[in-house]
Coordinates of C-alpha atoms in Angstrom, one line a residue:
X1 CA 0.0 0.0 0.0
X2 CA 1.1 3.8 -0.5
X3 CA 1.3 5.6 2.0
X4 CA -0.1 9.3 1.2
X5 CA 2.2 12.4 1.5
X6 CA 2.1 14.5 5.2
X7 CA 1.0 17.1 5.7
X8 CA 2.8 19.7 7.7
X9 CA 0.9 20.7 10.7
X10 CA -1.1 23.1 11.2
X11 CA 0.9 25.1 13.6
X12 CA 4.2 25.0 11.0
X13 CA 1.5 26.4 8.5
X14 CA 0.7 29.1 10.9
X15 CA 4.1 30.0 11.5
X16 CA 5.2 30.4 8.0
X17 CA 2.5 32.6 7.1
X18 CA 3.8 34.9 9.8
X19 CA 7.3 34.9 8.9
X20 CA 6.1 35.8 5.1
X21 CA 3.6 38.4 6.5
X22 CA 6.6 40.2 9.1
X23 CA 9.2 39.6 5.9
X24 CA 6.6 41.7 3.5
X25 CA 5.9 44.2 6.3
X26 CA 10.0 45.1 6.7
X27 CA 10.4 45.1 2.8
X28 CA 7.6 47.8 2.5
X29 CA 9.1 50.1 5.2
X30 CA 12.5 49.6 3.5
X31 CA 10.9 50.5 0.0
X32 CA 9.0 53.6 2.0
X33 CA 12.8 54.9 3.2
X34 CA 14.7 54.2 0.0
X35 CA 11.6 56.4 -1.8
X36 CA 11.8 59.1 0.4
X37 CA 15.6 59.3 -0.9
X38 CA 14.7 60.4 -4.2
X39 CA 12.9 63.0 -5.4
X40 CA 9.7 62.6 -7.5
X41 CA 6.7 64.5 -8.6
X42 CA 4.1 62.7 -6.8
X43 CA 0.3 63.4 -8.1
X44 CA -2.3 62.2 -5.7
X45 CA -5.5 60.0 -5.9
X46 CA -7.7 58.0 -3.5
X47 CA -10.0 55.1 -3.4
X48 CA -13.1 54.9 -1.2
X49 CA -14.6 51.5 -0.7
X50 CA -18.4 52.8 0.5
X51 CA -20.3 48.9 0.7
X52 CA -20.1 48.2 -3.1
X53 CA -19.7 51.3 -4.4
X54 CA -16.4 52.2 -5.2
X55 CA -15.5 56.3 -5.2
X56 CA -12.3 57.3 -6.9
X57 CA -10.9 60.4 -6.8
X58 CA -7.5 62.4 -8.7
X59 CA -5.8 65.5 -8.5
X60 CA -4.6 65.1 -12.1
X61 CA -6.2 65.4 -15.5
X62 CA -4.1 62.0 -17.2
X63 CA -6.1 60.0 -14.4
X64 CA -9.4 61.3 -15.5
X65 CA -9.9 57.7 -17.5
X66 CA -8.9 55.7 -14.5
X67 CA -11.3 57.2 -12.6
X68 CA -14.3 56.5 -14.6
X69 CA -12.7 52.8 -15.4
X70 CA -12.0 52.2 -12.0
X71 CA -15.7 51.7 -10.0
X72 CA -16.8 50.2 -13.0
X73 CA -14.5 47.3 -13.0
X74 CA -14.9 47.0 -9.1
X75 CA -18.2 46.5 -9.4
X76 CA -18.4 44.7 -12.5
X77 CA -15.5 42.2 -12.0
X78 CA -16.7 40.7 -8.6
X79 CA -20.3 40.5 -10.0
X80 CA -18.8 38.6 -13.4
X81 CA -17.0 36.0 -10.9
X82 CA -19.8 35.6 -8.5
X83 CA -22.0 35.1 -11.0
X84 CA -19.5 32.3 -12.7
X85 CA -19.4 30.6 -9.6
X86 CA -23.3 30.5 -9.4
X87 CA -23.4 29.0 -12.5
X88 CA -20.7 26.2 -11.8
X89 CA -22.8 25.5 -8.5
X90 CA -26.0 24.3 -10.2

């Protein structure tokens, strides 16, 4: 008889989640202090998750497209998937 592969523990899982979550966490604060380094022109823009209704705003006039693109494809992307999976579970 085979025997079937094991399975690391739960706890091991656990662990290595954390370690990749703290590694991620450290390289974003050193990207954050090398940016700060150079100097950019830095536009601005923000994204308001209100329930499903995505509001996007931008402080520059080449963004103008991205913010009419943007709530559509958050609402219409998760509504496309969900409505896959609906389909696949009858």
């Amino acid at each position: 008889m085979e025997e079937s592969p094991k399975q690391a523990p739960a706890p091991l899982n656990a662990f290595i989640l954390l370690t990749v979550g703290i590694v991620l966490v450290f390289f974003a604060i050193f990207l954050i202090i090398v940016s700060t380094t150079w100097s950019t022109d830095v536009k601005g823009g923000a994204l308001f998750l209100i329930g499903p209704l995505p509001l996007v705003l931008t402080f520059d006039k080449p963004t103008f497209w991205l913010a009419i693109l943007l709530p559509i494809l958050f609402i219409l992307v998760p509504l496309l998937l969900f409505l896959t999976w609906l389909r696949r579970a009858t």
